[in-house]
């Protein structure tokens, strides 16, 4: 139960996080353009004659975009298009303050005119020879328009797909709905229906895996990011409802089992509380947290109105609770409210924050209830994680407060939930508040105006609540004199003793004994006298009981007593339908002979494998390939063709048969099942043609997802540094003399690493440079704030290559930071010292800390150096990564997707040396092999069908056709 409640709380926190994300996406320039995620972007601005009335709006939108999102990009450019296209600069520029000011002046000079020649503008953005010459590539194009292009949609989308294939360019479309449709039809350049216009622009974005945004003056109409988040919110709410159903079913089951016992003791405890010591209840202080929304809709009962039977039905609009809300905490006792406070934006309830609330509560009790702190304070709250943490327990022990425990099956039953928060939500229903202050003032006044009897009734209702049982706090045994002890429940017996029956007068030839899956009843006389069928039993059947003549006798199995709530571990085996039911017996006339009768046989277990319908998330996760393949490998997805093609082995080899006294070869029946060779073993293939087709479809889907993961691993800073999967890292960079030709490339990749991974993932980091000496950027790891990231990139830009390679000193300097949990070492060669010395010293420093050292081979061709880096990462539990400059992942994926998966060898996937790329490459090669093999198996069925159609009726069965062997030519008898 506690896990279910914790799961519900985590779902609630996830929904809150999703709602914050939606609020963020719907604010500022993101409300217009969405989130600009790429580093090199080009903004395509529609300045056709249709937008002449909205030029000021276009300029204002571009100003917001440059102020909020363009300033932190690497490169940007602006292109305005009507009938002709013109760009702000010939190439993309750095977003410096001077360039942004120049771009803003250029936007102010824009004029609208002409049609929408989109293709000319898009070609100007993606086919810039100067940018390609300087290795500056466009990553994202954002089209800001109010209609469709001049060209046909098929031509436009064909060119977009061709221009972006293999280059990673994404087109994001933004539709500005100006609401200028009239009764005479649509304006030029737009479909007659705005929905068709949106569909055209949506398809243009999705063909390059881009995003579509549709907005108007009043707000956002459609946003791909928000739609995806809303789907996740719906999933979370669905899971929460299912969890609530599970909780209610468990509660109902628990009430049915222990309801009578609890009601009896609840009544006794309530009489004792009221009859013996009323001050005990006056010392109880309770409290809880709840969300306070700026707008809480009315319930159906509140919105009901009187009407005449003939009057029309009133229309009601569905009102949702507002996204804006605050968390409020109310602590109270039987005399009134002690504390009411709200959390600040961004704060969450944890153990430390809850202790601060209790400090404020203690101060409020000292002021409002003089003398109660010296007597006793009994705290009543639910079983949430912050309420049961160690920090919380220490706080309670420090001040001597006691806790009123909750029933283990109902941890959420607190007086605040069923007595206070319900009227509070009823009070807020139908009201709207502009800000947090107005909402808090209203709630505070409402709490102050409540009568004292309301709170006294809430505290005393604990005794009569149907879910509450006797309070078991330590204070109750000290204050409630005369409280009777709870009765011990009657122990549960698994099986009742058999009732005495009359002796059977029927004499049988066989006497049953031992265990049987069927329950058998025997008379007491039959148990007391020795059986006729046998005079001696084997030692395995003996027991402590003895017969009358002193020989060992049989004693029935005595089941030990089990509590009613315990689950019998053998219940599943006894209730299994596949269990074999047998009865054993002894023969009367033959000594030591026994027999068995099978009254029930085990059901046959199917060996056929079902083709799963797979769905792998498209969102990439910053985890290692090893962890990723633990979930999405072919074996985990149950797509291993060798395991699916057949069940038990069917080996066709000669074996001696004792009955026939000769060697017999297992016969092959190719007319029943085709025979295939799987890893040297002949097996009957049990996958049918339609199952093989389904297998191909699912495997191609998984293979495309693998290729997308490969593209992601070889894009951005992951191409050089791999994937950063830790939260507190130290980056060690080699700046020795051998790095001189690659220093410019290294600085650029370091800047990409800071923004693309460290800042994006929220990983704390530190930078260490080493050559002949070592220097650090900061003494300890720093949070990836924007100021720290800019400072770190500035520190990297001043790096100069020269000197030796003191790798050991750099590692020792990194190990001095007690906060790091991983080291990423980038170098292009061996250290100056002995490699064995480096490995030995690192093992000593890492003996108790278990810090993983991830090594990166930066354009290193020395096999000895690469072996050292691989060994260093392996011994510390890290990963080895090596850059592959000669492999174009985008081109490889483009060829594979465009030419299909017909050939398992071409295009050839190189053998990667890095751990992440190597494991994924092996899985891709295996998937291509399985796909080719499945097609060969499917062709086998076609060959069998063609042969069956051509075979004469008088011909005998053909020789077996084994996949992987040439088919023998069979001669037809004339």
Short mmCIF file of C-alpha atoms in Angstrom, two decimals, residues 83-318:
data_model
loop_
_atom_site.label_atom_id
_atom_site.label_comp_id
_atom_site.label_asym_id
_atom_site.label_seq_id
_atom_site.Cartn_x
_atom_site.Cartn_y
_atom_site.Cartn_z
CA UNK A 83 8.32 36.76 -54.91
CA UNK A 84 12.06 37.22 -54.40
CA UNK A 85 14.26 36.24 -51.47
CA UNK A 86 16.87 38.32 -49.71
CA UNK A 87 19.02 37.48 -46.72
CA UNK A 88 20.41 39.58 -43.94
CA UNK A 89 24.00 38.33 -44.37
CA UNK A 90 25.61 36.12 -47.06
CA UNK A 91 26.45 33.55 -44.35
CA UNK A 92 25.35 32.79 -40.82
CA UNK A 93 26.84 35.10 -38.19
CA UNK A 94 27.65 34.90 -34.49
CA UNK A 95 24.86 36.31 -32.27
CA UNK A 96 26.97 39.09 -30.77
CA UNK A 97 25.22 42.24 -29.49
CA UNK A 98 26.46 44.16 -32.53
CA UNK A 99 25.14 41.56 -34.97
CA UNK A 100 21.80 41.34 -33.18
CA UNK A 101 21.45 45.13 -33.38
CA UNK A 102 22.25 45.06 -37.10
CA UNK A 103 19.72 42.27 -37.63
CA UNK A 104 17.05 44.26 -35.80
CA UNK A 105 17.65 47.30 -38.01
CA UNK A 106 17.38 45.03 -41.05
CA UNK A 107 14.05 43.70 -39.78
CA UNK A 108 12.75 47.26 -39.35
CA UNK A 109 13.43 47.92 -43.05
CA UNK A 110 11.39 44.92 -44.26
CA UNK A 111 8.54 45.57 -46.71
CA UNK A 112 5.81 43.16 -47.80
CA UNK A 113 5.06 42.38 -51.42
CA UNK A 114 4.71 39.58 -53.97
CA UNK A 115 3.75 35.94 -53.48
CA UNK A 116 5.35 33.13 -51.41
CA UNK A 117 8.39 31.75 -53.24
CA UNK A 118 9.34 29.43 -50.39
CA UNK A 119 11.62 27.08 -52.36
CA UNK A 120 13.96 29.91 -53.37
CA UNK A 121 14.36 30.97 -49.72
CA UNK A 122 14.83 27.41 -48.46
CA UNK A 123 17.42 26.69 -51.14
CA UNK A 124 19.28 29.86 -50.15
CA UNK A 125 19.38 28.57 -46.56
CA UNK A 126 20.54 24.98 -47.13
CA UNK A 127 22.75 25.36 -50.23
CA UNK A 128 25.16 28.09 -49.14
CA UNK A 129 28.58 27.27 -50.61
CA UNK A 130 30.42 29.72 -48.34
CA UNK A 131 29.04 28.09 -45.21
CA UNK A 132 29.89 24.61 -46.48
CA UNK A 133 33.40 25.79 -47.32
CA UNK A 134 33.94 26.94 -43.72
CA UNK A 135 32.29 23.79 -42.29
CA UNK A 136 29.31 25.70 -40.90
CA UNK A 137 26.15 23.69 -41.48
CA UNK A 138 22.55 24.68 -40.95
CA UNK A 139 20.84 22.55 -38.32
CA UNK A 140 17.37 24.09 -38.14
CA UNK A 141 15.20 26.29 -40.38
CA UNK A 142 12.17 28.05 -38.85
CA UNK A 143 9.49 29.07 -41.38
CA UNK A 144 7.28 31.92 -40.14
CA UNK A 145 4.34 32.21 -42.53
CA UNK A 146 0.57 32.73 -42.80
CA UNK A 147 -0.11 30.49 -45.83
CA UNK A 148 1.14 27.78 -48.16
CA UNK A 149 4.02 28.16 -50.66
CA UNK A 150 3.50 29.01 -54.34
CA UNK A 151 4.72 25.61 -55.50
CA UNK A 152 2.74 22.39 -55.35
CA UNK A 153 2.93 20.57 -51.99
CA UNK A 154 4.38 17.41 -53.60
CA UNK A 155 7.21 19.40 -55.21
CA UNK A 156 7.92 21.30 -51.99
CA UNK A 157 8.03 18.24 -49.76
CA UNK A 158 10.08 16.27 -52.27
CA UNK A 159 12.75 18.97 -52.36
CA UNK A 160 12.71 19.40 -48.56
CA UNK A 161 13.24 15.68 -48.04
CA UNK A 162 16.02 15.49 -50.63
CA UNK A 163 17.84 18.57 -49.33
CA UNK A 164 17.75 17.41 -45.68
CA UNK A 165 18.60 13.74 -46.24
CA UNK A 166 21.99 12.87 -44.84
CA UNK A 167 22.56 16.40 -43.49
CA UNK A 168 20.42 16.50 -40.37
CA UNK A 169 18.60 19.73 -41.34
CA UNK A 170 15.17 20.09 -39.77
CA UNK A 171 12.43 22.40 -40.99
CA UNK A 172 10.05 23.77 -38.34
CA UNK A 173 6.93 25.54 -39.58
CA UNK A 174 5.05 28.28 -37.73
CA UNK A 175 1.56 29.20 -38.98
CA UNK A 176 0.29 32.65 -38.02
CA UNK A 177 -3.52 32.60 -38.28
CA UNK A 178 -4.57 36.14 -39.24
CA UNK A 179 -8.34 35.36 -39.50
CA UNK A 180 -8.89 37.18 -42.78
CA UNK A 181 -11.28 34.72 -44.46
CA UNK A 182 -14.42 36.31 -45.83
CA UNK A 183 -17.60 35.19 -47.56
CA UNK A 184 -16.05 35.66 -51.02
CA UNK A 185 -13.49 32.87 -50.46
CA UNK A 186 -9.90 32.54 -49.36
CA UNK A 187 -7.14 35.02 -50.05
CA UNK A 188 -4.43 34.08 -52.58
CA UNK A 189 -1.82 31.62 -51.37
CA UNK A 190 -4.10 29.87 -48.88
CA UNK A 191 -6.53 26.98 -49.09
CA UNK A 192 -10.23 27.66 -48.68
CA UNK A 193 -10.07 25.89 -45.31
CA UNK A 194 -7.54 26.91 -42.67
CA UNK A 195 -7.40 23.27 -41.56
CA UNK A 196 -6.04 22.22 -44.96
CA UNK A 197 -3.51 25.04 -44.81
CA UNK A 198 -2.33 23.81 -41.42
CA UNK A 199 -2.18 20.22 -42.71
CA UNK A 200 0.10 21.25 -45.59
CA UNK A 201 2.54 23.10 -43.30
CA UNK A 202 2.39 20.27 -40.77
CA UNK A 203 3.44 17.74 -43.41
CA UNK A 204 6.28 20.02 -44.52
CA UNK A 205 7.66 20.00 -40.97
CA UNK A 206 7.14 16.32 -40.24
CA UNK A 207 8.87 15.17 -43.42
CA UNK A 208 12.19 16.28 -41.85
CA UNK A 209 11.26 15.26 -38.27
CA UNK A 210 10.59 18.91 -37.48
CA UNK A 211 7.87 20.51 -35.36
CA UNK A 212 4.68 22.39 -36.28
CA UNK A 213 3.36 25.46 -34.44
CA UNK A 214 -0.01 27.10 -35.07
CA UNK A 215 -1.04 30.21 -33.16
CA UNK A 216 -3.20 33.29 -33.35
CA UNK A 217 -3.53 36.51 -31.38
CA UNK A 218 -5.52 34.83 -28.60
CA UNK A 219 -3.12 31.94 -28.00
CA UNK A 220 -1.67 28.66 -29.25
CA UNK A 221 -3.92 26.43 -31.36
CA UNK A 222 -1.53 23.54 -32.00
CA UNK A 223 1.99 22.77 -30.82
CA UNK A 224 3.73 19.43 -31.26
CA UNK A 225 5.74 19.78 -28.05
CA UNK A 226 2.66 20.62 -25.97
CA UNK A 227 0.67 17.81 -27.56
CA UNK A 228 3.37 15.31 -26.63
CA UNK A 229 3.44 16.59 -23.05
CA UNK A 230 -0.36 16.45 -22.84
CA UNK A 231 -0.27 12.82 -23.95
CA UNK A 232 2.19 12.10 -21.12
CA UNK A 233 -0.14 13.89 -18.68
CA UNK A 234 -3.03 11.74 -19.88
CA UNK A 235 -0.94 8.63 -19.34
CA UNK A 236 -0.03 9.75 -15.82
CA UNK A 237 -3.67 10.48 -14.98
CA UNK A 238 -4.71 7.12 -16.38
CA UNK A 239 -2.09 5.35 -14.29
CA UNK A 240 -3.22 7.32 -11.25
CA UNK A 241 -6.83 6.23 -11.76
CA UNK A 242 -5.75 2.60 -12.13
CA UNK A 243 -3.65 2.92 -8.99
CA UNK A 244 -6.64 4.37 -7.11
CA UNK A 245 -8.72 1.38 -8.20
CA UNK A 246 -6.02 -0.96 -6.89
CA UNK A 247 -5.86 0.90 -3.58
CA UNK A 248 -9.62 0.75 -3.19
CA UNK A 249 -9.72 -2.98 -3.99
CA UNK A 250 -7.00 -3.66 -1.41
CA UNK A 251 -8.87 -1.59 1.18
CA UNK A 252 -12.10 -3.40 0.45
CA UNK A 253 -10.41 -6.76 0.77
CA UNK A 254 -8.81 -5.71 4.04
CA UNK A 255 -12.14 -4.42 5.42
CA UNK A 256 -13.92 -7.64 4.52
CA UNK A 257 -11.28 -9.66 6.34
CA UNK A 258 -10.75 -7.56 9.45
CA UNK A 259 -13.79 -5.25 9.42
CA UNK A 260 -15.61 -6.85 12.39
CA UNK A 261 -12.51 -6.93 14.51
CA UNK A 262 -11.64 -3.29 13.80
CA UNK A 263 -15.15 -1.94 14.35
CA UNK A 264 -15.30 -3.62 17.74
CA UNK A 265 -12.04 -2.13 18.94
CA UNK A 266 -12.73 1.25 17.37
CA UNK A 267 -15.91 1.52 19.42
CA UNK A 268 -14.11 0.41 22.59
CA UNK A 269 -11.27 2.87 21.99
CA UNK A 270 -13.72 5.71 21.33
CA UNK A 271 -15.60 5.03 24.58
CA UNK A 272 -12.36 4.97 26.50
CA UNK A 273 -11.12 8.21 24.94
CA UNK A 274 -14.33 10.07 25.75
CA UNK A 275 -14.91 8.46 29.11
CA UNK A 276 -11.48 8.47 30.69
CA UNK A 277 -9.33 11.27 29.33
CA UNK A 278 -10.69 14.00 27.09
CA UNK A 279 -7.51 16.14 27.37
CA UNK A 280 -5.67 13.56 25.34
CA UNK A 281 -7.61 14.60 22.25
CA UNK A 282 -7.02 18.27 23.03
CA UNK A 283 -3.27 17.67 22.79
CA UNK A 284 -3.49 16.31 19.21
CA UNK A 285 -2.13 18.63 16.48
CA UNK A 286 -2.84 17.62 12.88
CA UNK A 287 -1.95 19.09 9.51
CA UNK A 288 -1.54 18.39 5.83
CA UNK A 289 -0.77 20.00 2.46
CA UNK A 290 -3.16 20.75 -0.41
CA UNK A 291 -3.12 22.55 -3.77
CA UNK A 292 -4.89 25.91 -3.97
CA UNK A 293 -5.87 26.76 -7.57
CA UNK A 294 -6.47 30.25 -8.90
CA UNK A 295 -9.65 28.90 -10.51
CA UNK A 296 -11.53 25.92 -9.04
CA UNK A 297 -14.59 24.83 -11.07
CA UNK A 298 -17.92 24.27 -9.39
CA UNK A 299 -19.23 20.78 -8.89
CA UNK A 300 -22.39 19.61 -10.64
CA UNK A 301 -24.31 19.84 -7.39
CA UNK A 302 -23.20 23.45 -6.82
CA UNK A 303 -24.16 24.50 -10.35
CA UNK A 304 -27.68 22.99 -10.23
CA UNK A 305 -30.54 25.46 -10.78
CA UNK A 306 -34.35 25.30 -10.50
CA UNK A 307 -36.21 25.27 -13.79
CA UNK A 308 -39.66 24.50 -15.21
CA UNK A 309 -40.10 21.05 -16.81
CA UNK A 310 -40.89 22.70 -20.16
CA UNK A 311 -37.95 25.08 -20.10
CA UNK A 312 -34.94 24.24 -22.34
CA UNK A 313 -31.94 22.49 -20.91
CA UNK A 314 -29.31 24.97 -19.81
CA UNK A 315 -25.95 24.68 -21.60
CA UNK A 316 -22.96 24.25 -19.36
CA UNK A 317 -19.38 24.70 -20.41
CA UNK A 318 -16.72 22.40 -19.10
#
